[in-house]
Amino acid sequence: LAAPVRAQAEDRWLHIHVDEGPEGDRVSVNVPLSMVEQILPAIHVENFQGGRIRIDEAELTEVDVRAIWQAVRGAKDGEFVTVRSRNDGDVSVSKRGGMLLVSVDEKGEGADKVRVRVPIAVMDALFSPGGGEIDVAAAMKALSADGEGDLVTVETRDEKVRIWVDRNAGGTE
């Protein structure tokens, strides 16, 4: 039998809050990362086995995602992609302070805003197995060691999504 999961005071917690607006649902998930690390290897469905996602090699023949990641990882901090569209919106991809950052700001009424902030160590862990696998369990372990803060925020006219890590078990914002 596996040892029971014990959320300790120093544990970091993964929080996922989804608010679908006044007419929709509200979902809050607050779990210690140590628990997530133990659960992921126990899931065995289709292309997700033992904490790893198996990607069909045929889908990756035209783009070597790992080679691209190594190039980004080795580059100096900076803004790598910037798109300023008069009609559609703005997009930027950058690397700064040990983080990969993606920002999308749509234009127009009810425009969506998306922010993604991923620690470099988490990206390294995701790509660690090589081949056609992505290691989600290793990424969670890296995330628990890497600090706190927002990972993903999405704001649309009707919905708000926030995913973050901190030491607060209650997941208050």
XYZ file of C-alpha atoms in Angstrom:
173
model
C 0.000 0.000 0.000
C 1.125 3.511 -0.746
C 1.709 5.870 2.120
C -1.264 8.150 2.804
C -1.090 11.628 1.359
C -0.514 14.206 4.047
C -0.787 17.834 3.111
C 1.812 19.586 5.189
C 1.858 23.254 6.049
C 4.791 23.834 3.684
C 3.071 22.094 0.763
C 2.221 24.150 -2.241
C -1.347 23.894 -3.474
C -2.648 23.855 -7.014
C -5.800 25.933 -7.409
C -8.162 25.944 -10.366
C -11.113 28.311 -10.291
C -13.625 28.568 -13.123
C -16.487 31.061 -13.045
C -18.916 30.775 -15.954
C -20.707 33.993 -15.052
C -24.094 34.692 -13.468
C -25.905 31.961 -15.436
C -23.152 29.352 -15.298
C -21.334 27.119 -12.890
C -18.535 27.933 -10.502
C -15.875 25.317 -9.950
C -13.047 25.399 -7.422
C -10.377 22.742 -7.181
C -7.774 23.096 -4.421
C -5.327 20.221 -4.027
C -1.845 19.867 -2.570
C 0.720 19.310 -5.323
C 2.080 16.376 -3.300
C -1.296 14.666 -3.742
C -1.337 15.390 -7.478
C 2.162 13.879 -7.750
C 0.878 10.654 -6.171
C -2.358 10.460 -8.147
C -1.024 11.042 -11.668
C 1.031 7.810 -11.882
C -2.097 5.842 -10.881
C -4.114 6.993 -13.909
C -4.098 4.660 -16.915
C -6.388 5.771 -19.744
C -5.774 5.802 -23.489
C -2.705 7.988 -24.099
C -2.179 8.860 -20.425
C -0.197 6.209 -18.561
C 1.715 6.532 -15.313
C 1.733 10.319 -15.293
C 2.855 10.627 -18.910
C 0.987 11.637 -22.045
C 1.830 9.587 -25.128
C 1.730 11.629 -28.322
C 1.338 9.940 -31.679
C 4.740 10.251 -33.380
C 3.013 10.748 -36.736
C 1.623 14.051 -35.463
C 5.128 15.313 -34.596
C 7.001 14.526 -37.816
C 6.945 18.049 -39.214
C 7.905 19.946 -36.052
C 10.530 18.882 -33.517
C 8.958 20.447 -30.417
C 11.849 19.381 -28.175
C 14.422 21.032 -30.447
C 12.354 24.214 -30.463
C 12.097 24.081 -26.675
C 15.881 23.649 -26.321
C 16.436 26.702 -28.555
C 14.015 28.795 -26.486
C 15.467 27.485 -23.228
C 19.014 28.399 -24.274
C 18.139 31.860 -25.551
C 18.605 35.007 -23.513
C 15.561 36.588 -21.910
C 13.509 38.592 -24.344
C 10.317 38.863 -26.334
C 10.463 36.293 -29.134
C 7.114 36.762 -30.871
C 5.058 39.903 -31.040
C 1.923 40.242 -33.140
C 0.001 43.504 -33.092
C -3.154 43.171 -35.174
C -5.429 46.083 -35.908
C -8.494 43.840 -35.992
C -7.838 40.565 -34.178
C -5.651 41.316 -31.180
C -2.158 41.207 -29.771
C 0.000 38.185 -28.981
C 3.404 37.980 -27.364
C 5.683 35.115 -26.379
C 8.662 35.865 -24.192
C 11.096 34.436 -21.693
C 11.939 36.401 -18.577
C 13.224 35.600 -15.102
C 13.058 31.818 -15.488
C 9.538 31.924 -16.945
C 8.005 31.291 -20.342
C 5.283 33.923 -20.825
C 2.420 34.014 -23.325
C -0.023 36.902 -23.549
C -3.077 37.141 -25.826
C -5.332 40.198 -25.907
C -8.192 40.009 -28.401
C -9.795 43.185 -29.647
C -13.433 44.098 -29.899
C -16.495 43.743 -27.731
C -16.147 40.976 -25.155
C -12.493 40.498 -26.039
C -10.684 37.587 -24.424
C -7.503 38.003 -22.396
C -5.189 35.068 -21.758
C -2.000 34.996 -19.679
C 0.187 31.914 -19.351
C 3.241 31.837 -17.064
C 5.209 28.577 -16.918
C 8.494 28.118 -15.027
C 11.360 26.929 -17.257
C 11.948 24.012 -14.840
C 8.375 22.834 -15.430
C 8.840 22.922 -19.211
C 12.093 20.959 -18.835
C 10.288 18.341 -16.753
C 7.459 18.056 -19.286
C 9.932 17.248 -22.056
C 12.272 15.094 -19.926
C 11.249 11.614 -21.111
C 12.071 12.175 -24.785
C 10.408 10.360 -27.633
C 6.680 10.759 -27.942
C 5.955 11.372 -24.253
C 5.293 14.388 -22.075
C 5.800 13.829 -18.349
C 2.986 15.597 -16.479
C 3.924 13.964 -13.153
C 7.494 15.306 -13.410
C 6.116 18.736 -14.282
C 3.961 18.735 -11.118
C 7.010 17.794 -9.047
C 8.981 20.648 -10.622
C 6.066 23.003 -10.033
C 5.929 22.113 -6.336
C 9.616 23.033 -6.019
C 9.513 26.175 -8.133
C 7.548 28.781 -6.252
C 4.184 30.405 -6.299
C 1.995 32.552 -8.487
C -0.439 32.549 -11.362
C 0.079 29.991 -14.115
C -2.940 30.686 -16.324
C -5.589 33.381 -16.319
C -8.358 33.649 -18.900
C -10.986 36.371 -18.985
C -13.807 36.394 -21.489
C -17.039 38.329 -21.482
C -18.773 35.492 -19.624
C -16.053 33.391 -18.004
C -13.022 33.672 -15.800
C -10.455 30.952 -15.275
C -7.513 31.163 -12.927
C -4.912 28.467 -12.234
C -2.252 29.216 -9.644
C 0.036 27.758 -6.992
C 0.519 28.991 -3.447
C 0.741 27.771 0.152
C -2.913 28.535 0.958
C -5.011 25.378 1.311
C -8.256 27.311 0.919
C -7.561 28.755 -2.484
C -8.739 32.253 -1.678
C -7.717 34.800 -4.227
